[in-house]
XYZ file of C-alpha atoms in Angstrom:
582
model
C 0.000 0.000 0.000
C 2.389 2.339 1.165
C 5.496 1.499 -1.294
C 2.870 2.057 -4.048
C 1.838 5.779 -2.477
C 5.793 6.428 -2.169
C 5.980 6.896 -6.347
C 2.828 8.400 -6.501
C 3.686 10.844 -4.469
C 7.202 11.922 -5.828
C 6.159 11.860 -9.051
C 7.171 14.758 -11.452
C 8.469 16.566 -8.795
C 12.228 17.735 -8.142
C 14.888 15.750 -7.320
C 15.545 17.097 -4.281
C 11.764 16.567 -3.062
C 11.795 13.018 -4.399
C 14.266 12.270 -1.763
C 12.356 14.119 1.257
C 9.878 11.789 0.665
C 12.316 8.377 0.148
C 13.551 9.898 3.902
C 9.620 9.651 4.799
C 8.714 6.852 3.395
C 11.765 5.196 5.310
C 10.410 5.528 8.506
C 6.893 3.381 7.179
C 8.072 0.706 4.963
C 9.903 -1.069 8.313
C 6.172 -1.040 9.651
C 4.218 -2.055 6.771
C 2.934 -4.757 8.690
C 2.148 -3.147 11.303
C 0.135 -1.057 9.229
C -1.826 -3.589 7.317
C -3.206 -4.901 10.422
C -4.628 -1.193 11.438
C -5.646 -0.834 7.946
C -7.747 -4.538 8.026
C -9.396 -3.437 11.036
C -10.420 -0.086 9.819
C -11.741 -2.233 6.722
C -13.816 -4.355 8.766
C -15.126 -1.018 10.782
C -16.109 0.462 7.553
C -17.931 -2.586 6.425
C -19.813 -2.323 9.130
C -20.585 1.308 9.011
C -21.739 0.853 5.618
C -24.107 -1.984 6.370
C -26.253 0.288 8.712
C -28.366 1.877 6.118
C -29.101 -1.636 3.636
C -31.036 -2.642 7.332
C -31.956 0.813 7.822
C -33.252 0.162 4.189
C -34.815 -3.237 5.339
C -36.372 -2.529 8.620
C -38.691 0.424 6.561
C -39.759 -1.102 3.387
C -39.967 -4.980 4.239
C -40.746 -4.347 8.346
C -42.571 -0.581 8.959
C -44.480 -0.518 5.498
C -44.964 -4.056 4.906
C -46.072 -4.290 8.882
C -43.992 -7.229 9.637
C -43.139 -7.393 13.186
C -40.702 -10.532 13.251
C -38.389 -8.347 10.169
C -38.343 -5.687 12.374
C -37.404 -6.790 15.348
C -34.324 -9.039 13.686
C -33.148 -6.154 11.604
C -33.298 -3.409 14.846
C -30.825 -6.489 16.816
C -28.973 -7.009 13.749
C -28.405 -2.794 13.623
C -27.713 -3.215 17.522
C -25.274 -5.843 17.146
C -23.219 -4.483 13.836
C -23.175 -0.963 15.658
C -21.520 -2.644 19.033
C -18.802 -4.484 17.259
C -18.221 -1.678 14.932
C -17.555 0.623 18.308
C -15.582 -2.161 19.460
C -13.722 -2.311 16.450
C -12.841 1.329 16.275
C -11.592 1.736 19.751
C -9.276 -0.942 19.494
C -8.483 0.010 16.176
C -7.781 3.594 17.855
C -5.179 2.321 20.392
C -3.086 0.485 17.861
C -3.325 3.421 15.602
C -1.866 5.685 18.643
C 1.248 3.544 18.973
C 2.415 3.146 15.566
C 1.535 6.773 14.568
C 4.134 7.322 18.016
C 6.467 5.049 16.693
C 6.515 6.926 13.624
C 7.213 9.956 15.296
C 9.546 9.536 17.705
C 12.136 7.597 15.014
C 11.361 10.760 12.613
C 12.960 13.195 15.237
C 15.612 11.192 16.517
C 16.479 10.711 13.032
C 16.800 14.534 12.351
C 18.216 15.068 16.640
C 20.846 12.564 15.353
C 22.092 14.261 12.502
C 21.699 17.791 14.602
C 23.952 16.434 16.825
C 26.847 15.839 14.299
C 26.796 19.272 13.284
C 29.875 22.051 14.253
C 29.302 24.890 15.990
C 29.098 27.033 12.958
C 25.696 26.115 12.207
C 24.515 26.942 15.164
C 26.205 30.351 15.433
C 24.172 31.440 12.253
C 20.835 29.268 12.917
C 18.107 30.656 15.771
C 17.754 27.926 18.398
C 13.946 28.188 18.717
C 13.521 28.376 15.007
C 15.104 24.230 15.000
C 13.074 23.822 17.958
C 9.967 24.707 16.079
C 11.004 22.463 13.331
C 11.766 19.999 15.720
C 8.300 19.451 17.230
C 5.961 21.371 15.156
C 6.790 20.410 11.513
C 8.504 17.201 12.670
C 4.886 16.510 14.097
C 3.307 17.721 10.858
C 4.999 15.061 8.576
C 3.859 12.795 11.246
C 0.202 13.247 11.065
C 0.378 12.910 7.152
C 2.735 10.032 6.987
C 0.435 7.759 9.360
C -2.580 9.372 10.449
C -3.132 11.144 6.772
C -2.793 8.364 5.187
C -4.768 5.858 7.176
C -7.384 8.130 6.928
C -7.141 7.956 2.864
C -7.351 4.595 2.573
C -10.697 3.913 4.579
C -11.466 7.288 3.221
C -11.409 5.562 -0.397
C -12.538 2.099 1.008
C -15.882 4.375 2.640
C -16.308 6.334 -0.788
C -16.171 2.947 -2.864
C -18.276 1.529 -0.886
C -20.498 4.173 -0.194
C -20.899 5.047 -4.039
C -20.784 1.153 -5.047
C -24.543 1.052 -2.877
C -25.443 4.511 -4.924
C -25.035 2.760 -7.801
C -26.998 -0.294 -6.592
C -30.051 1.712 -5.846
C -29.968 4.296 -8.529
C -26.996 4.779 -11.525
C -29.380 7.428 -12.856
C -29.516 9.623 -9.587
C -25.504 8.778 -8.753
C -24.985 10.622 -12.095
C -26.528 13.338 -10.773
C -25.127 13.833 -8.248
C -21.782 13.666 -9.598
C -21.956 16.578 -11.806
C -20.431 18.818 -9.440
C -17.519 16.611 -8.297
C -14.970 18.585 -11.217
C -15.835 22.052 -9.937
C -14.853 21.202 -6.271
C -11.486 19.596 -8.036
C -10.856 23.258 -9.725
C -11.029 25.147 -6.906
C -8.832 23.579 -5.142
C -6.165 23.311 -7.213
C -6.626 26.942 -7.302
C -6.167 27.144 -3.650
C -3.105 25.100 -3.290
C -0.502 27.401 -3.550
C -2.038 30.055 -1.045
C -2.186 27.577 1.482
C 1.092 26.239 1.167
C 2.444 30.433 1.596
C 0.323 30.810 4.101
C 1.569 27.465 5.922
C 5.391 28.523 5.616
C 4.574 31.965 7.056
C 2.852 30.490 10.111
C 5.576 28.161 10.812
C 8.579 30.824 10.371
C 6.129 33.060 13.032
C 5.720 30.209 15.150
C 9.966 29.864 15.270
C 10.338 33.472 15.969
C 8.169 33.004 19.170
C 10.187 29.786 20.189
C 13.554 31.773 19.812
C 12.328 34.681 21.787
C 11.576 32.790 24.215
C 14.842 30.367 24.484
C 16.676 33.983 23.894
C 15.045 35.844 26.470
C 14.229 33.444 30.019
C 17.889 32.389 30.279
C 18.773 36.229 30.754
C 15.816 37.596 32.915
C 18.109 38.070 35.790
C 20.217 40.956 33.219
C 16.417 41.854 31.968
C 15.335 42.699 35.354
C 18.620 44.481 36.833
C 18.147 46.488 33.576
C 14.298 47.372 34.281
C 13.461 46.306 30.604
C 10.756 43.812 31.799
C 8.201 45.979 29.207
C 10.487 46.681 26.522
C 10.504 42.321 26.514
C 7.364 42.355 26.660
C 6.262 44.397 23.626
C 8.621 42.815 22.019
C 6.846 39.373 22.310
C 3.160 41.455 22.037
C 4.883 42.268 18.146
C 5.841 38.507 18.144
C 2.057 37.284 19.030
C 0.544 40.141 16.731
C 2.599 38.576 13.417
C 1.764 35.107 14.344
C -2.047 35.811 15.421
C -1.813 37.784 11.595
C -0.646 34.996 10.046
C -2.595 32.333 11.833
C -5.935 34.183 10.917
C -4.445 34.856 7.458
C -4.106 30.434 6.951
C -7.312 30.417 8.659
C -9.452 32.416 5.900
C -7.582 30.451 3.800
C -8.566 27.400 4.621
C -12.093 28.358 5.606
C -12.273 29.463 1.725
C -10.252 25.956 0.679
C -13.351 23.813 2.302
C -16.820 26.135 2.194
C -17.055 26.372 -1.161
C -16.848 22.359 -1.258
C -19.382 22.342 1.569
C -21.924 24.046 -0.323
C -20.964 22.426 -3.138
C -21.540 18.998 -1.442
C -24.936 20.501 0.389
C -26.351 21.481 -3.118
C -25.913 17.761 -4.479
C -27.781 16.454 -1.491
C -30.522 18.544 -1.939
C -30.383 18.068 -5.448
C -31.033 14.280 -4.756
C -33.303 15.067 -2.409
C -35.347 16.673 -5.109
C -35.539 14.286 -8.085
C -35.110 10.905 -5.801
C -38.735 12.493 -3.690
C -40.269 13.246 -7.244
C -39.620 9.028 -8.248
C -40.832 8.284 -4.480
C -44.183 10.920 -4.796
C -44.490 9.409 -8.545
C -44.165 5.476 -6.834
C -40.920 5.014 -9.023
C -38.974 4.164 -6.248
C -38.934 2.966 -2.728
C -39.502 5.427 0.453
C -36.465 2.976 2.428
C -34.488 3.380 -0.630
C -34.262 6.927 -0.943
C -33.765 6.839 3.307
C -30.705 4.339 2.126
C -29.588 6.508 -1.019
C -29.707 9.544 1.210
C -27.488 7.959 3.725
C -24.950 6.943 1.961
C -24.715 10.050 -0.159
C -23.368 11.652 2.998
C -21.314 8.493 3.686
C -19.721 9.522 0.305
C -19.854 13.258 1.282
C -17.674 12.977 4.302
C -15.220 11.118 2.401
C -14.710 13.510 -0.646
C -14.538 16.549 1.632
C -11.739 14.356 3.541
C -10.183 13.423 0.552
C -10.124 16.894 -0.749
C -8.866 18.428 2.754
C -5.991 15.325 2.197
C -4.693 17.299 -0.676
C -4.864 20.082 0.921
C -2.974 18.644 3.729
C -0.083 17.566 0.988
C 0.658 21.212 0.318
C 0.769 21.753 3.988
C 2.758 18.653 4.559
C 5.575 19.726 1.543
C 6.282 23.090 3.402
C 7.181 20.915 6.861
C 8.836 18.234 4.568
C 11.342 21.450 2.794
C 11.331 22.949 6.279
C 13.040 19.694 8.107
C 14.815 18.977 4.678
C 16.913 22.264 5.266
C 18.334 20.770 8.633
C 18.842 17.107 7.430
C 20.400 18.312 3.959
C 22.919 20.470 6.560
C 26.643 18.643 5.554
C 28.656 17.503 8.455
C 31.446 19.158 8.467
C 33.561 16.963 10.679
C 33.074 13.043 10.622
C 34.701 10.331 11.808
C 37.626 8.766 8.983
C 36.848 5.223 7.539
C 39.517 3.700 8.995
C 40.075 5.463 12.448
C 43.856 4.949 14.063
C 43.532 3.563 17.734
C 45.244 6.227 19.989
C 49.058 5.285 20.855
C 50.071 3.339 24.336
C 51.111 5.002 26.691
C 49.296 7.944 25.344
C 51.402 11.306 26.633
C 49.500 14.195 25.257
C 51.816 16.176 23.197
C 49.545 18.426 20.644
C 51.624 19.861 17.485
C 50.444 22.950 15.313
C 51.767 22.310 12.089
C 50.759 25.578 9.528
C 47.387 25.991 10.340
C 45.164 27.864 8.512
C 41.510 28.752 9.329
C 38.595 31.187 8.372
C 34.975 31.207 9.548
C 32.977 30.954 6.924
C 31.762 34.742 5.597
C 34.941 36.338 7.592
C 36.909 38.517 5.643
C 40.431 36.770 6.298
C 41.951 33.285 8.116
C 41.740 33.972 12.074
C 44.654 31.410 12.163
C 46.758 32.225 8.771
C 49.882 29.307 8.885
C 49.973 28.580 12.608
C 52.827 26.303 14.093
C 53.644 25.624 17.848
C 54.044 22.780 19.991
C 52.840 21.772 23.370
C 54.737 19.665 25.388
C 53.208 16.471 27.036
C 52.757 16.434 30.742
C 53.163 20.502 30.965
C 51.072 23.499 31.768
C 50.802 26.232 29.035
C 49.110 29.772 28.453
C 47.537 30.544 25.507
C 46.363 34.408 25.189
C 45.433 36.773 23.198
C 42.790 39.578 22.662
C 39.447 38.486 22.102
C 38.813 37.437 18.867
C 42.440 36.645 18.297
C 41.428 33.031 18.122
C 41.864 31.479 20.953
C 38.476 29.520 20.674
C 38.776 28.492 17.557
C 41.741 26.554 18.266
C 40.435 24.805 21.232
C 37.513 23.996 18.265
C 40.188 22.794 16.200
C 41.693 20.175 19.453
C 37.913 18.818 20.229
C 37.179 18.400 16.111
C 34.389 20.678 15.859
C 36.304 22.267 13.063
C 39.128 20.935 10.635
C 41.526 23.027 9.404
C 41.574 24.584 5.875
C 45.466 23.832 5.430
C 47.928 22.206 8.287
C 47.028 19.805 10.657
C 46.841 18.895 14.116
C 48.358 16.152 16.168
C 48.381 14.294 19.034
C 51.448 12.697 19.839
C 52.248 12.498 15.990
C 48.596 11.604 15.174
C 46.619 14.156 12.856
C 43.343 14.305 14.787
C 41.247 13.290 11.509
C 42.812 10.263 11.393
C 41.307 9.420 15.402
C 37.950 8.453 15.866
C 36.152 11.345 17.673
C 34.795 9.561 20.100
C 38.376 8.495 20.877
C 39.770 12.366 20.778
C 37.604 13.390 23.012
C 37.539 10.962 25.263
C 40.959 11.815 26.121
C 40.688 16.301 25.521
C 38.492 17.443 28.460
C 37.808 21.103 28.636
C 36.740 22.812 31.733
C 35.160 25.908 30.980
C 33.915 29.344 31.691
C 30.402 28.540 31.046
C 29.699 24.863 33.133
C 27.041 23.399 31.479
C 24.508 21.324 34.288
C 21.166 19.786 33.336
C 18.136 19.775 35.984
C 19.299 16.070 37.061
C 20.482 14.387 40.521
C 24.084 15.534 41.079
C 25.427 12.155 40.298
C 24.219 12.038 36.619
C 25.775 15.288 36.277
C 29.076 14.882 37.745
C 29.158 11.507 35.613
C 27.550 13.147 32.545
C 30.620 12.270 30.551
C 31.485 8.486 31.906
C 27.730 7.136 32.365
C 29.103 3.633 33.140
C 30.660 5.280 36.894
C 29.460 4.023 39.491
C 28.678 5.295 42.674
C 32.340 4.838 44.130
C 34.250 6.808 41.464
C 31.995 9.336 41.248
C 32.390 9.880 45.213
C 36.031 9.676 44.653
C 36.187 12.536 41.820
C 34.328 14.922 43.602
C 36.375 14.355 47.324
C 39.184 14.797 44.732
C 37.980 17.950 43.629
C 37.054 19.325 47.236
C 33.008 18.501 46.631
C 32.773 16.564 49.642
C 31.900 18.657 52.624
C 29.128 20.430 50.073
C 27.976 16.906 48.947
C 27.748 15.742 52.577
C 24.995 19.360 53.503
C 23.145 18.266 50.774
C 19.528 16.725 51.425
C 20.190 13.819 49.390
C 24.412 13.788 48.770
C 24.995 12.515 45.603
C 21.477 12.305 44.825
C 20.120 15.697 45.457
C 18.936 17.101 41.876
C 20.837 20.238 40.611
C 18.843 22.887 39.238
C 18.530 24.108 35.736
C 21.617 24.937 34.444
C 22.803 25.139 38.148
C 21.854 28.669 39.036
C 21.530 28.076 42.726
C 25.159 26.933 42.587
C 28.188 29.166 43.579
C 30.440 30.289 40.686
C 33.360 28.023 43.298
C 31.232 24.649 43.640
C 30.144 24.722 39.606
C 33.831 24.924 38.882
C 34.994 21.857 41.028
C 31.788 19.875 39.356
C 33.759 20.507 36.402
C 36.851 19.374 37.778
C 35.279 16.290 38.873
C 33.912 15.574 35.676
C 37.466 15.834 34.128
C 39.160 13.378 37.210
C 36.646 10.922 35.853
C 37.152 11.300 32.384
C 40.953 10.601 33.213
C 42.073 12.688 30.202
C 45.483 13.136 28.148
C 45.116 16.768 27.977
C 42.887 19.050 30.151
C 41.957 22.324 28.616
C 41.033 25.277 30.724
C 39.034 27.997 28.706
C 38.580 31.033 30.959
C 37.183 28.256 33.662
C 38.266 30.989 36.720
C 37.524 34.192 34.931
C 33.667 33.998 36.962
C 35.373 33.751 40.614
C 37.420 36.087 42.424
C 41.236 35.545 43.167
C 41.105 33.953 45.938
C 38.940 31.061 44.534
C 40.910 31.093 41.518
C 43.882 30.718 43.475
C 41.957 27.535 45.258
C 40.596 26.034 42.145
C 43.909 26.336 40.385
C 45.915 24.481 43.078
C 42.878 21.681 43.176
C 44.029 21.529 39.252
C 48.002 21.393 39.655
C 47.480 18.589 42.618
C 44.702 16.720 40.597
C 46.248 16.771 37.149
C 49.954 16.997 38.292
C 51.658 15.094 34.721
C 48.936 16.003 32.457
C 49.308 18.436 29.599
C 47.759 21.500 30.271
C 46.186 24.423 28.388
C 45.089 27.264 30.171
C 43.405 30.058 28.477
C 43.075 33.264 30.005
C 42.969 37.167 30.340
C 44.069 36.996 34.368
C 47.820 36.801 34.614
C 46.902 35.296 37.855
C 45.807 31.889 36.036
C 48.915 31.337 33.784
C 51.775 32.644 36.098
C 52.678 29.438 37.105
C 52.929 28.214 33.444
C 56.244 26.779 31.505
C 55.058 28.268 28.234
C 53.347 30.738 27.002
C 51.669 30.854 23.254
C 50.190 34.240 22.350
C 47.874 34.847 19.492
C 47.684 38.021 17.402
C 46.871 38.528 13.837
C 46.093 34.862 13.133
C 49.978 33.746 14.138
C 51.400 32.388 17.535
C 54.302 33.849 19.400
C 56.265 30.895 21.569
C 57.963 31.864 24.806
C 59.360 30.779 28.110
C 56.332 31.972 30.386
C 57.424 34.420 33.195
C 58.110 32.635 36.698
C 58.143 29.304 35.028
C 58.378 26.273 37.422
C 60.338 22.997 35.898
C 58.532 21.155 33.235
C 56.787 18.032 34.795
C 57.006 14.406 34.299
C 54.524 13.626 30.740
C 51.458 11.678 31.922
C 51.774 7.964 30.745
């Protein structure tokens, strides 16, 4: 059924939407079984639906006019009966129907999470966060409905308008012509509508993400909203936000209220119509009272069906907008993937990193912010890296963790160019601790552990009495167990840091990378936190990046970045170089 809607669907249209709906159609081939069972049931429920008005039919001509009482009363139990299981039917029907069209759902947006997750960081500089959340859930959701639900409800939409018009015919071919004379003029119209709606769909959706992203933009920073009294200026500004999307919505809505009336009335004319020449035959004894009762019943069984069938195309148009709108986020190339053949990380593994002529621009930027950059780190010792914001300091801890690859150069790790490591494997053993400490609303455990899952208990109590957690652990309500709030903002700028410091003890890594991790705490912390780092990662190579002095004084080297080149020097007050972590 469904691999023979698949072609139907992409044909004559563009390459590139052929394969939107291949993706689609992915997702419901695997449950084609599945499927067929729903769409048996939903047979059987139909047949039964459509029986109703042949003993309708029955119970008036050959039991009410004929005045037989034993007709009747068997046709009212047989309506009974075929009305119960036809209930029956559709609920269970109706729970089956909910978990596959779930299924369905779920695997389409882990599908499209997945491939989000693989992206770099470049993509999501340049792309709103609540405009992929709104394709996320809302036309994620949309392709949903149509790919399960839409179609489901074509199939025993055609099975119910077959059936429906097969009895037509049976009682009257002359009258079903009739009544069909409209049918072409519903067809034109809306073909006529289909583009509109489609517009008027994309609009709606692109309003709906600029709501999302105000929102994911502006609750993070109501704390800086409120100290700068600017709780109405945010406020008009998502009063604008509600006014374009209520604009819009009402906009679709006319739309579509246009799309299906004039159908309506069409559809309301035709019954009348029949109304009108199928009483004449009955007045004139032609034809049967019960058989115009029948005819007239399943004219609106037929009814409901075209006016769903002609909403279903609608529904395509509606459906292609989502399908482009998901497209543009699954069509996204990775720009950093693992190699085909990964090479398994040297033992003992030291840490030694090597700049060899690197070269990289941001897309869009007007030059390289690294233009031919060479330097190497040491294993097993603890280096500054400065520079002036901008200079490119992040970028190059991008290039360590692979969210970028370099134009021209390469990086290694201990004589390995990072694209030939899995990534999994690079950063597994490159932990950054950094300014911002990321912490999800969670018990304390799965966050200090966020980065080895498979720690137990033990080692996670371990990590954090190495990292000075435990007398803080020990206050809490429920230790290790006590659930951190969102993003930690009950937590000091101090105890965030050491969570952070935790998580790197337990990720046990080669190199340890500190970007600005100190620049939120004053120097006495930093002077604590620092020491926790020397005693917990004595032997481990080192990057600290910073603007305090204070955080790289005790450095051996001392890389500083300026017009996208390094300068290599002995740091200031230097101790000895210490022993490379085997």
């Amino acid at each position: 059924m469904f691999g023979l809607l698949a072609p139907l669907l992409a044909r004559r249209r563009p390459e590139r939407e052929r394969r939107h709906w291949a993706w689609l159609f992915g997702f419901v081939r695997p449950r084609r079984r599945a499927m067929a069972v729903v769409l048996g049931l939903s047979v059987l429920s139909s047949a039964l639906v459509l029986l109703q008005p042949l003993l309708v039919k029955r119970l008036i001509d050959d039991g009410l006019i004929a005045r037989n009482q034993t007709v009747l009363w068997t046709t009212a139990l047989a309506m009974l009966v075929a009305g119960l299981a036809a209930t029956l039917l559709a609920g269970f029907n109706r729970y089956r129907h909910t978990q596959l069209s779930a299924a369905v759902l779920f695997d389409l947006r882990h599908d499209v999470f997945a491939h989000l997750q693989r992206l770099s960081p470049a993509f999501w500089a340049r792309r709103r966060t609540g405009d992929v959340m709104s394709r996320l859930d809302g036309d994620v959701a949309e392709i949903q409905r149509f790919a399960v639900d839409s179609l489901f409800a074509l199939w025993s939409n055609l099975l119910g308008l077959v059936g429906a018009v097969g009895w037509m015919l049976w009682l009257s071919w002359k009258l079903s012509l009739v009544v069909a004379l409209l049918l072409p003029l519903e067809w034109w119209w809306l073909r006529r509508m289909r583009p509109r709606v489609a517009d008027g769909t994309r609009t709606l959706r692109e309003r709906s993400g600029d709501v999302s992203s105000f929102f994911v933009e502006v609750l993070p920073a109501l704390k800086f909203v409120q100290a700068s009294r600017q709780e109405a200026r945010e406020a008009r500004r998502l009063d604008g936000l509600h006014g374009a999307y209520l604009s819009s919505l009402l906009r679709l809505q006319v739309l579509e209220f246009a799309t299906h009336a004039v159908p309506g009335q069409l559809t309301a004319w035709t019954r009348a119509l029949a109304f009108l020449v199928g009483g004449a035959w009955v007045i004139d004894g032609q034809w049967a009272l019960g058989s115009l009762v029948a005819f007239s019943t399943y004219l609106g069984m037929a009814s409901g069906p075209v006016n769903s069938l002609l909403g279903w195309y609608v529904g395509l148009q509606k459906v292609r907008v989502s399908l482009d709108r998901v497209a543009e986020l699954r069509d996204e190339p990775v720009a950093v993937s693992d190699p085909a053949e990964p090479r398994p990380l040297p033992a003992p593994l030291h840490g030694e990193l090597r700049l060899d002529g690197v070269v990289f621009a941001h897309p869009g930027s007007d030059g390289p912010v690294l233009a031919g950059v060479s330097a190497v780190i040491p294993a097993g010792q603890c280096v500054a890296l400065t520079g002036a914001s901008g200079a490119g300091k992040s970028t190059l801890i991008d290039l360590l963790l692979r969210h970028h690859d370099p134009q021209a150069g390469m990086v290694t790790l201990d004589g390995i160019d990072l694209r030939d490591l899995a990534l999994a494997d690079l950063r597994r053993v490159v932990a950054v601790v950094s300014q911002d400490i990321v912490l999800f609303r969670a018990p304390l455990l799965e966050n200090l552990s966020y980065a080895c899952p498979d720690a137990d208990e033990v080692a996670v109590a371990q990590a954090a009495q190495r990292a000075g957690l435990s007398d803080w652990i020990a206050s809490l309500p429920d230790g290790l167990h006590t659930t951190v709030g969102e993003r930690g903002q009950t937590l000091s700028g101090g105890q965030r840091q050491r969570i952070a410091i935790a998580r790197a003890l337990l990720q046990n890594p080669a190199v340890l990378i500190l970007d600005e991790a100190t620049s939120a705490v004053d120097e006495a912390m930093e002077a604590q936190i620092l020491a926790q780092i020397d005693t917990c990662f004595a032997g481990r190579t080192r990057l600290v990046v910073s603007h305090r002095p204070s955080a790289w004084a005790g450095c051996s080297l001392h890389l500083h970045l300026s017009d996208g080149r390094i300068a290599v020097r002995a740091a200031a007050g230097a101790r000895p170089a210490e022993v490379a972590h085997g």
